[in-house]
XYZ file of C-alpha atoms in Angstrom:
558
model
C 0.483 -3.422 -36.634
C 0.791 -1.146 -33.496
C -0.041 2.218 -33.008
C 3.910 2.650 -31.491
C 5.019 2.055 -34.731
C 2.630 4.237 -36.505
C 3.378 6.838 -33.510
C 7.161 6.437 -33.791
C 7.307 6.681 -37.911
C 5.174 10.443 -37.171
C 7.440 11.069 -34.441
C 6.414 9.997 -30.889
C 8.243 12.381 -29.030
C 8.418 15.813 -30.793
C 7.998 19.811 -31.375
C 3.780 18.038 -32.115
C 3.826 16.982 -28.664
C 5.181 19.694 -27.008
C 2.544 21.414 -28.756
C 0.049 19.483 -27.173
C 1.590 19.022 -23.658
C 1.651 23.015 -23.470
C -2.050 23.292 -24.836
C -3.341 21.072 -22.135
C -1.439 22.636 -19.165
C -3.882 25.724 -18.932
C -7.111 22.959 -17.906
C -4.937 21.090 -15.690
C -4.346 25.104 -14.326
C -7.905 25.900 -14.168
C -8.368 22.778 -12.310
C -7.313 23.547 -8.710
C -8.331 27.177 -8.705
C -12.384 25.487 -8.343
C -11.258 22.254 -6.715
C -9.223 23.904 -3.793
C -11.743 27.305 -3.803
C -14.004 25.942 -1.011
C -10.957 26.993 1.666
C -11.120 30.428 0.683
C -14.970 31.658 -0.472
C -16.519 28.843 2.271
C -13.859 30.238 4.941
C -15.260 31.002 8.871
C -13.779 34.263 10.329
C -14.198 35.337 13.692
C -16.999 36.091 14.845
C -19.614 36.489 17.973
C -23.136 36.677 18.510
C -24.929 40.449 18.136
C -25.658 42.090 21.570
C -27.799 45.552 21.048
C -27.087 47.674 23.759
C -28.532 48.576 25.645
C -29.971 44.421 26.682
C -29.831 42.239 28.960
C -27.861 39.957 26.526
C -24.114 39.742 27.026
C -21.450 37.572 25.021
C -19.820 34.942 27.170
C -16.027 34.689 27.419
C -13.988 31.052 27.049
C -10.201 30.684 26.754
C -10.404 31.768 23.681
C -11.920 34.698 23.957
C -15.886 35.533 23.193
C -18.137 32.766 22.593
C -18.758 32.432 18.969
C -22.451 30.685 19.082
C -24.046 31.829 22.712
C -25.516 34.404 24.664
C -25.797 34.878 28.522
C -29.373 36.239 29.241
C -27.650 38.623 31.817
C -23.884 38.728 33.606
C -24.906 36.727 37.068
C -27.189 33.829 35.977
C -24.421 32.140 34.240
C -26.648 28.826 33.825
C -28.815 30.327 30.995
C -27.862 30.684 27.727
C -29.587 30.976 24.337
C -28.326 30.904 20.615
C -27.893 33.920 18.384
C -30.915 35.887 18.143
C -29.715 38.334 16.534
C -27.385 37.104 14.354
C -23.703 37.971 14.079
C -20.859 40.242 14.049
C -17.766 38.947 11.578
C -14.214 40.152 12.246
C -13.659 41.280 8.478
C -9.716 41.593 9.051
C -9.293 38.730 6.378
C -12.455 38.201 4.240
C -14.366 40.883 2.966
C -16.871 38.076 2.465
C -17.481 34.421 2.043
C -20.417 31.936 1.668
C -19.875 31.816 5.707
C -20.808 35.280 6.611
C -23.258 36.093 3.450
C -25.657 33.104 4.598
C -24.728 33.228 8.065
C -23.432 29.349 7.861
C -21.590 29.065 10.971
C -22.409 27.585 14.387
C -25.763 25.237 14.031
C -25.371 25.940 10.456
C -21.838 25.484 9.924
C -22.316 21.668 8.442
C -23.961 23.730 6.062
C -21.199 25.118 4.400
C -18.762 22.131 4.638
C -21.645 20.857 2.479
C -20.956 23.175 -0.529
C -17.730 21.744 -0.923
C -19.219 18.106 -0.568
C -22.068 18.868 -3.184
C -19.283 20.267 -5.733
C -17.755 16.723 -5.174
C -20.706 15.524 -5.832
C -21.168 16.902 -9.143
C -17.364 15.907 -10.172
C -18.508 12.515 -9.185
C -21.442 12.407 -11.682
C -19.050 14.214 -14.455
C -16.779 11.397 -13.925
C -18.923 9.071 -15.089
C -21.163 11.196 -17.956
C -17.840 12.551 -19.597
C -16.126 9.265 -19.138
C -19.046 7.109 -21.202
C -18.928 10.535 -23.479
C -15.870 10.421 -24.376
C -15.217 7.066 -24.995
C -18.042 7.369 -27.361
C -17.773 10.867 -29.395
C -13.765 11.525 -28.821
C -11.999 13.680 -26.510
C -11.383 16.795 -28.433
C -15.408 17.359 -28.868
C -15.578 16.562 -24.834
C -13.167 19.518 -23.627
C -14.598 21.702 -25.491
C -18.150 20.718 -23.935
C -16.402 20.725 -20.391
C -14.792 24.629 -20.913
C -18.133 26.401 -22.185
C -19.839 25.086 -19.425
C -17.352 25.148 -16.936
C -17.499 29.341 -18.108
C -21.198 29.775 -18.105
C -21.778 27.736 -14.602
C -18.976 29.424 -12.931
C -20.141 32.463 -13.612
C -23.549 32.159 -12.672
C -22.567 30.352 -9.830
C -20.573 34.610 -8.584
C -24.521 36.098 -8.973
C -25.926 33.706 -6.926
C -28.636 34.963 -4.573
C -29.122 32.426 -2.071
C -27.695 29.210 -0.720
C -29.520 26.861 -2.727
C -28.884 28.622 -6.011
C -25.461 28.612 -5.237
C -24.973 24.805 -3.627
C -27.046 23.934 -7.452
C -24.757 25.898 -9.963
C -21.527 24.741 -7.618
C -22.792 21.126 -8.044
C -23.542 21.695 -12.108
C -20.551 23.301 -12.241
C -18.499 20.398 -10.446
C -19.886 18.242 -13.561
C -18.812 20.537 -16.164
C -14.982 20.874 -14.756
C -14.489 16.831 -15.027
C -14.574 16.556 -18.823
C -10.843 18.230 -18.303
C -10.033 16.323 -15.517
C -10.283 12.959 -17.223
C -9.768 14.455 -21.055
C -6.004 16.126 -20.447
C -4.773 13.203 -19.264
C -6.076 10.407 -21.813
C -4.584 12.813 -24.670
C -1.658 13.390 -23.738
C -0.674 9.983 -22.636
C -2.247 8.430 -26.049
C 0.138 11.391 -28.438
C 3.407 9.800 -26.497
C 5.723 6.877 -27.216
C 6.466 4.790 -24.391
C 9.649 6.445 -23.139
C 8.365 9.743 -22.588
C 4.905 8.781 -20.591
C 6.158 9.522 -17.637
C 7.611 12.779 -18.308
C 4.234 13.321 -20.381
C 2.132 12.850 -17.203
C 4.354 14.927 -15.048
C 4.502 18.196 -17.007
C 0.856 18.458 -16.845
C 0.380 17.582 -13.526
C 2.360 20.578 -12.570
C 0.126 22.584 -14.387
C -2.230 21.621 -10.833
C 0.604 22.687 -8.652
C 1.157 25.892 -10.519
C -3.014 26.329 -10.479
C -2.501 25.713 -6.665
C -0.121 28.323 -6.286
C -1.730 31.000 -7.823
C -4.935 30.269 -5.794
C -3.503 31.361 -3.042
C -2.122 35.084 -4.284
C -5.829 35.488 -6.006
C -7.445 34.866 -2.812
C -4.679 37.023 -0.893
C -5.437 39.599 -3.451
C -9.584 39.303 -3.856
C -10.761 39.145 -0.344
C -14.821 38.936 -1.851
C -16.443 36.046 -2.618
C -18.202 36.644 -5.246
C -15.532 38.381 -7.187
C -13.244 35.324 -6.615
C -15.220 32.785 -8.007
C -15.189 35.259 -11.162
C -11.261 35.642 -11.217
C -10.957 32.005 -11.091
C -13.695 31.459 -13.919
C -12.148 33.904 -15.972
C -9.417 31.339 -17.542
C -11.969 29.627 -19.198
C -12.107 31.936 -22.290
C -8.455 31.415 -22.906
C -8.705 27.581 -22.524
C -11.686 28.085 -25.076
C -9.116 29.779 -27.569
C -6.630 26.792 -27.242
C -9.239 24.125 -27.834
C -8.897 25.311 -31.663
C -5.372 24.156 -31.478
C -5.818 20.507 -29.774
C -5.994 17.698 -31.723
C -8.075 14.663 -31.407
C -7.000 11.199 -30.303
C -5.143 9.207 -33.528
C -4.932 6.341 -31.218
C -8.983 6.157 -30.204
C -9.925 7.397 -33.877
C -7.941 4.278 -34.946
C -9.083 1.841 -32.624
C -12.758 3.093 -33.511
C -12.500 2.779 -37.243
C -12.148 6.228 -38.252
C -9.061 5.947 -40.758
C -9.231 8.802 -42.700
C -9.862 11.468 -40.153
C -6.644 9.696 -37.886
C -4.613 10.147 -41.224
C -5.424 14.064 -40.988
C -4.013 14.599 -37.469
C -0.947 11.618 -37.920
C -0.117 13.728 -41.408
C -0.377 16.734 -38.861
C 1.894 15.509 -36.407
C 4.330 14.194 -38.790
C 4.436 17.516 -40.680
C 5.177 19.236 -37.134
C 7.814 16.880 -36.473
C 9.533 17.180 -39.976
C 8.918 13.527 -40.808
C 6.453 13.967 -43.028
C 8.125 13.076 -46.112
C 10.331 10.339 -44.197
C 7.284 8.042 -44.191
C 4.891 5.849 -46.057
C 3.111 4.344 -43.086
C 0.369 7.200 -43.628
C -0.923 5.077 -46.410
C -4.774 4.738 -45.477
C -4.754 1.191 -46.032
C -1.772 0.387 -44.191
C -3.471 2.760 -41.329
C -6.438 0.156 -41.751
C -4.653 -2.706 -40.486
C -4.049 -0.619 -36.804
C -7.657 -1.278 -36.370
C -9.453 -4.186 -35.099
C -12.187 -4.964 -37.265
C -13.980 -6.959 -34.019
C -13.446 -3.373 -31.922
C -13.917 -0.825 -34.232
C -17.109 -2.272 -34.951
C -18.083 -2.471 -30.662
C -19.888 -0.572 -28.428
C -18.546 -0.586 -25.309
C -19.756 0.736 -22.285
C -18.875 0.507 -17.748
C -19.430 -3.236 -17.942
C -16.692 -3.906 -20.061
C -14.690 -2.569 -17.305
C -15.834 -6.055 -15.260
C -16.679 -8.769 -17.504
C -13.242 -10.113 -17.999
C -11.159 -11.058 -15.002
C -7.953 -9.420 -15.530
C -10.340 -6.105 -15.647
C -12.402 -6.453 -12.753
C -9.488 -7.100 -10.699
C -7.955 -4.252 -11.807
C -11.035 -2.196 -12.228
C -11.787 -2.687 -8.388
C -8.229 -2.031 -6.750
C -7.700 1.018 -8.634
C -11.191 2.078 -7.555
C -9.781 1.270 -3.704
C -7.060 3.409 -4.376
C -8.243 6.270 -6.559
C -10.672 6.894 -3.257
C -7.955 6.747 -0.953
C -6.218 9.144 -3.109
C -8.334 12.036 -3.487
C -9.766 11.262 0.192
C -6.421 11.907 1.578
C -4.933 14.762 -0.957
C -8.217 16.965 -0.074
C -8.181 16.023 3.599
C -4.714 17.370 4.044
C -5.574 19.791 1.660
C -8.655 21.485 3.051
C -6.941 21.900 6.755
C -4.687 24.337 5.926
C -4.722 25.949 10.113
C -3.504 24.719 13.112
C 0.046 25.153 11.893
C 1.478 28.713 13.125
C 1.419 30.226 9.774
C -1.337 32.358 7.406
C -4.079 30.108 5.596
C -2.899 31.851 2.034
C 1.378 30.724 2.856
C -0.176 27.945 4.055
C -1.649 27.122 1.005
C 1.335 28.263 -1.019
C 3.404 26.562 0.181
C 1.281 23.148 -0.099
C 1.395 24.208 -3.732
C 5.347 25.369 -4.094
C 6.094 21.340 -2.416
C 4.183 19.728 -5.125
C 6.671 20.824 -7.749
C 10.043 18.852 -6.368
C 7.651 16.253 -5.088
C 6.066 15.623 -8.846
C 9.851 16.209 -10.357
C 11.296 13.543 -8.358
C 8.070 11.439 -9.095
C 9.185 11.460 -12.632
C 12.694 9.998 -11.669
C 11.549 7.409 -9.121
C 8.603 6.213 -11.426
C 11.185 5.289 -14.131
C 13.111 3.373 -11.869
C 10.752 1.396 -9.363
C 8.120 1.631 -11.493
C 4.401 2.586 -11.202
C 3.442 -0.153 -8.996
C 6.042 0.771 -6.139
C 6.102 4.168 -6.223
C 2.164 4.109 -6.351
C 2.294 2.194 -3.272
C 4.881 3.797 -0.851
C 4.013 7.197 -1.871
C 0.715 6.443 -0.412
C 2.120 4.429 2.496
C 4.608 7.190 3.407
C 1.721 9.872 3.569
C -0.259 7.787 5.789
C 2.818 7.334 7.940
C 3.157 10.759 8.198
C -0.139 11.947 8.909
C -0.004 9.996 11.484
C 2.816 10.622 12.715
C 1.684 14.306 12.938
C -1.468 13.450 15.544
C 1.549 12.408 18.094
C 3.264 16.024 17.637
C 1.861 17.969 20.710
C 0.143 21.424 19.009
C 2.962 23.367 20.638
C 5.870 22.200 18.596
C 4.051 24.024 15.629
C 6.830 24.422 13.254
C 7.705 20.641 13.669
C 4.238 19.621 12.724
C 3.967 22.202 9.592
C 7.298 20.643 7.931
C 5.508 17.168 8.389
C 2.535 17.911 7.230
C 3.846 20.126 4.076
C 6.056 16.453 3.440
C 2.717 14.493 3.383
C 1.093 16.899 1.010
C 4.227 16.080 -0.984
C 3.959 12.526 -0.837
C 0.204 12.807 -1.274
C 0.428 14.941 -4.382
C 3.087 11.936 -5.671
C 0.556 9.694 -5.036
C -2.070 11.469 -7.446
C 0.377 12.009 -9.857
C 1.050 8.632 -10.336
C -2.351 7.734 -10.113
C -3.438 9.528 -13.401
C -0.846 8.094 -15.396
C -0.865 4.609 -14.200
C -4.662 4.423 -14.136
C -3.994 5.345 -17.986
C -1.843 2.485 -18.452
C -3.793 0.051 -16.694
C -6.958 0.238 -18.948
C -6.933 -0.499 -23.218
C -7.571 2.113 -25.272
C -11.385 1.243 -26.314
C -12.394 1.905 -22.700
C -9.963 4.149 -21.272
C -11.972 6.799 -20.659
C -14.690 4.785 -18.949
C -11.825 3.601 -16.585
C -10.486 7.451 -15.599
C -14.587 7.979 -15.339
C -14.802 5.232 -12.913
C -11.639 6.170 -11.042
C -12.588 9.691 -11.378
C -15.968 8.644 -9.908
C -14.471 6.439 -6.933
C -12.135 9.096 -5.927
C -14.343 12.387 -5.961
C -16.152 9.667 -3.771
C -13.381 9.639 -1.512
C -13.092 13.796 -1.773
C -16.838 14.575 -0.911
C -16.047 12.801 2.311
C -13.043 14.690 3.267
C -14.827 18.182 4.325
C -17.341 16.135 6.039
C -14.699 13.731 7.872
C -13.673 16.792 9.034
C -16.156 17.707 10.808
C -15.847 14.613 13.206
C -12.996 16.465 15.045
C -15.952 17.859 17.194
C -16.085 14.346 18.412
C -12.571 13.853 18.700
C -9.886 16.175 17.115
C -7.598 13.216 16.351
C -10.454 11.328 14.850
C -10.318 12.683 11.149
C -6.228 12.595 10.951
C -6.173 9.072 12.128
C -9.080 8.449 9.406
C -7.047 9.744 7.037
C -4.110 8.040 7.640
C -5.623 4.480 8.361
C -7.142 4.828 4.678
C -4.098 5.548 3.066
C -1.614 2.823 4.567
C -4.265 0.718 3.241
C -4.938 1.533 -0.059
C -0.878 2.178 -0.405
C -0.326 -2.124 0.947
C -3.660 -3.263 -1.782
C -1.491 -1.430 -4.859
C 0.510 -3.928 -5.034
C -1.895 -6.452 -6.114
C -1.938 -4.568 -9.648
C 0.380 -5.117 -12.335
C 3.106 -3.109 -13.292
C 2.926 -0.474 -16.476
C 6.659 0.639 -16.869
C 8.135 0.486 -20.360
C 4.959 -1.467 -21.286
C 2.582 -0.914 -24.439
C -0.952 0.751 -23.972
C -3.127 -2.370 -24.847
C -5.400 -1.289 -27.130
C -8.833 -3.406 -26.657
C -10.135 -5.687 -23.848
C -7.889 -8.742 -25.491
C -4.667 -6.939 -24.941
C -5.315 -7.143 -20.548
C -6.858 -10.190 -21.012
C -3.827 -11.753 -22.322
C -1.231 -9.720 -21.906
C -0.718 -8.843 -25.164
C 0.288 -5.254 -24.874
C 3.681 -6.151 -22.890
C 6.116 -6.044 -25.465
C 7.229 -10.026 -26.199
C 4.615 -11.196 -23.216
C 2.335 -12.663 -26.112
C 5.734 -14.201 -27.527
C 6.810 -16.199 -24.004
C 2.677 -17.225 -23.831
C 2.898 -18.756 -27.821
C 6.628 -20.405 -26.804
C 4.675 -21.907 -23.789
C 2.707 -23.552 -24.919
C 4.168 -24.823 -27.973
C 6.687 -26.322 -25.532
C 3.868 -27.987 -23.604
C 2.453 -29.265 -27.110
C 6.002 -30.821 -28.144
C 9.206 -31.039 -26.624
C 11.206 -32.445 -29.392
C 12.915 -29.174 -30.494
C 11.974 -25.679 -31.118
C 13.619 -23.261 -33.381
C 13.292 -19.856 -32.656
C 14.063 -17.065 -35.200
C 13.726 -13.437 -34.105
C 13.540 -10.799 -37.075
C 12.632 -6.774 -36.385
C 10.524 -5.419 -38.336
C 9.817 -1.590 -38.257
C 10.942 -1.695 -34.819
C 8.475 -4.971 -33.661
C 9.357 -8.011 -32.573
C 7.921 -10.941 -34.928
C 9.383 -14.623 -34.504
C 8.572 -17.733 -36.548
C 8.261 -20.980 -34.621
C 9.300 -24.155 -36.534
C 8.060 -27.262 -34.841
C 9.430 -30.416 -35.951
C 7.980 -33.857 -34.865
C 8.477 -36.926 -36.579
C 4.450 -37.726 -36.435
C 2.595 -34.326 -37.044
C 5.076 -32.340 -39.440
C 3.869 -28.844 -39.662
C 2.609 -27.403 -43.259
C 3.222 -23.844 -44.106
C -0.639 -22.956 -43.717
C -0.769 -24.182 -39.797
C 2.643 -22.458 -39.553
C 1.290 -19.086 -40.528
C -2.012 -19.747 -38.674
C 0.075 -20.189 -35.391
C 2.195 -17.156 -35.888
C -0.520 -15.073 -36.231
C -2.169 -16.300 -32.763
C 1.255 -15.417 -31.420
């Protein structure tokens, strides 16, 4: 027995899911206000080197006005220059203060602070992987819970910090912590929904990221301090703390790890919910027993599972490729917000506003190319078009925002997909190790980004073209994975292997080869049962005639 049909007798699609989807849309809110926070508390103002008068020091001019990093030892000798002794004066127009201006990270220093973002990437990268194995192993439920407290405590530290070690530490800790919700949200809600209703499943909550997005921006706008930033953006924790009370644990991984009788409490919960609890018998604990594979529940898998079978290594590698070009490309586009004509903060919104009809007609397109395509020209189209940006001369500024705002679109599409297709792609047993990998490979790919960055010193057209060259190529390799639409989550390493969790693939493979084995005549008989396909295959040859015990010993390979 499935868990579909155990899912579909509770109610697969229902007021319990709702439930659920609306629970886990405050983490997937809390998400981007720490992800995307490095553009506003790590932001460079103006600013020029101090000149007490009276000196013989005087600030340089350039076309763009005074010279941020030198001083001229006096007005005629124009040939001898020096550094900031003195430190500097910041234009405070727009920030109050940032991570920039409180540790005086700009000029020599300025790699400095595109670090902090790179070290919080860094710490999302080793999350990926702890909360992955984690929650593979003790549940999801128990994991979120983990990754709120300390994503709470660490943030908050992280707003007293008193120097920029403390802070680059507790932004790095706290990068960890915020990845148990990153790579929990998703698995749950994608293991509480039927088939039909994935892809809406995935898309809700992603928005949940664009809304997060949004409100970054009018937080920032509004709190112009660092420090009291950070804590505005912490302070959602404590609700998401409250909710965690309400979110229930994985039936489907409780199942597929032997744990009957506490998947029976949350099924009977979600049936109850949905009004069908007296509609069913399939709650039966014994019947719930035979979901369960006696040769999984009783495994202990770990990251090598992920490539000791074929099927999974391929896949386990190509969505690697891909989840780095992913987040390398969303946070490159993401974290140059100026250049374009308009305000870093409407800048920002509006990268937010164009991920909502950019995820909505995800969720049309997905259902009708599939994961594989739309996985693969979303990111082909937003390499396209950050390329096509670098041959917009800088003057035609409006031009060059509405392209880049459509790349963020297609780029947020692309990471979209991602989640719920990487979900797809791996069996239930070691789903979360997959995301953790993925999660891994791609905050990879988003620690680079701020430093990438910094290479248009060398060349300004150096990092889009980077960009872009990353994701046509990652978007053309997608297609080398196999496609998840209107398919069943396989359940254990068996499933990939052989295709078992593609509803009547295991049925073609077991009428293959019994037409390889005999060719005389095959009689195929199709019954439904509780909404599975079963079939009985009668084999008759004149020299081997088939007994009842070999006939019920092949259909249960099939």
């Amino acid at each position: 027995m499935r868990f579909e049909e155990v899912l579909e007798e509770v109610g697969g699609f229902s007021r319990f899911q709702f439930r659920v989807l609306l629970l886990l849309c405050l983490p997937r809110v809390i998400l981007p206000l720490h992800f995307l926070l490095h553009i506003f508390i790590s932001a460079t103002p103006p600013h020029h080197c101090y000149a007490p008068a009276p000196s013989d020091l005087h600030i340089p001019r350039d076309k763009e006005g005074y010279s941020s990093c030198r001083l001229y030892v006096n007005q005629t000798n124009a040939s001898v220059t020096l550094p900031c002794p003195n430190g500097w004066v910041y234009d405070h127009s727009q920030f109050t203060s940032t991570t920039a201006t409180e540790w005086d990270l700009v000029c020599e220093n300025k790699k400095l602070n595109q670090l902090l973002a790179t070290f919080f990437f860094i710490g999302v990268t080793l999350g990926a992987i702890i909360f992955g194995h984690l929650s593979d192993k003790f549940g999801r439920r128990s994991m979120i819970l983990v990754s709120f407290t300390a994503s709470l405590v660490l943030g908050t530290v992280s707003a007293f910090s008193v120097s920029y070690v403390m802070f680059a530490v507790v932004r790095t800790l706290c990068g960890v912590a915020l990845t148990g919700m990153t790579i929990t949200t998703i698995a749950l809600c994608v293991e509480w929904t039927d088939i039909e209703h994935r892809t809406f499943t995935g898309t809700i909550v992603s928005l949940g990221w664009s809304f997060g997005s949004m409100l970054l921006a009018l937080l920032a706008y509004c709190i112009r301090d660092w420090r009291y930033l950070m804590l505005a953006v912490t302070s959602p924790c404590l609700a998401a703390i409250v909710s965690w009370w309400w979110i229930p644990e994985s039936a489907r991984w409780l199942l597929a790890n032997g744990k009957v009788e506490e998947a029976r409490k949350y099924l009977v919960q979600c049936a109850k919910v949905n009004g069908k609890y007296g509609n069913t018998s399939i709650l039966d604990t014994e019947i719930l027993q035979k979901v369960t594979v006696s040769e999984v529940a009783n495994k202990s898998h770990s990251y090598l599972d992920l490539v000791r079978t074929p099927k999974l290594r391929k896949i386990t590698i190509c969505s690697g490729i891909l989840w780095f070009a992913v987040a390398f490309t969303y946070y490159g586009i993401s974290f140059k917000i100026t250049g374009f004509g308009l305000n870093m903060y409407l800048t920002h919104f509006v990268y937010g506003a164009v991920e909502v009809p950019a995820k909505i007609g995800t969720y049309y397109a997905l259902d009708r190319i599939g994961r594989r395509h739309g996985q693969a020209w979303s990111m082909i189209l937003t390499g396209a078009l950050i390329g096509l940006n670098t041959a917009i001369p800088t003057d035609y500024s409006l031009i060059r925002t509405c392209v880049a705002i459509v790349g963020k679109g297609f780029s947020e599409a692309a990471f979209t997909t991602a989640f719920l297709y990487t979900a797809e792609l791996y069996p239930t047993v070691i789903r979360q190790c997959g995301l953790g990998f993925t999660s891994f490979v791609g905050r990879l790919g988003g620690s680079l980004a701020p430093l990438v960055l910094l290479l248009e010193d060398v060349w300004a057209l150096l990092p889009p073209m980077t960009f872009a060259l990353v994701a046509l190529g990652a978007g053309g390799m997608v297609f080398l994975l196999p496609e998840t639409l209107h398919v069943r989550l396989p359940e254990n390493v068996l499933d990939v292997e052989e295709g078992r969790y593609a509803e009547g693939q295991g049925l073609k493979v077991g009428v293959g080869e019994a037409l390889k084995e005999n060719t005389d005549s095959v009689n195929l008989r199709w019954h439904k049962v509780n909404g599975s396909l079963l079939t009985e295959m009668t084999l008759m040859t004149p020299m081997t005639p088939m007994t009842s015990e070999s006939s019920a010993e092949d259909q249960e390979k099939t």
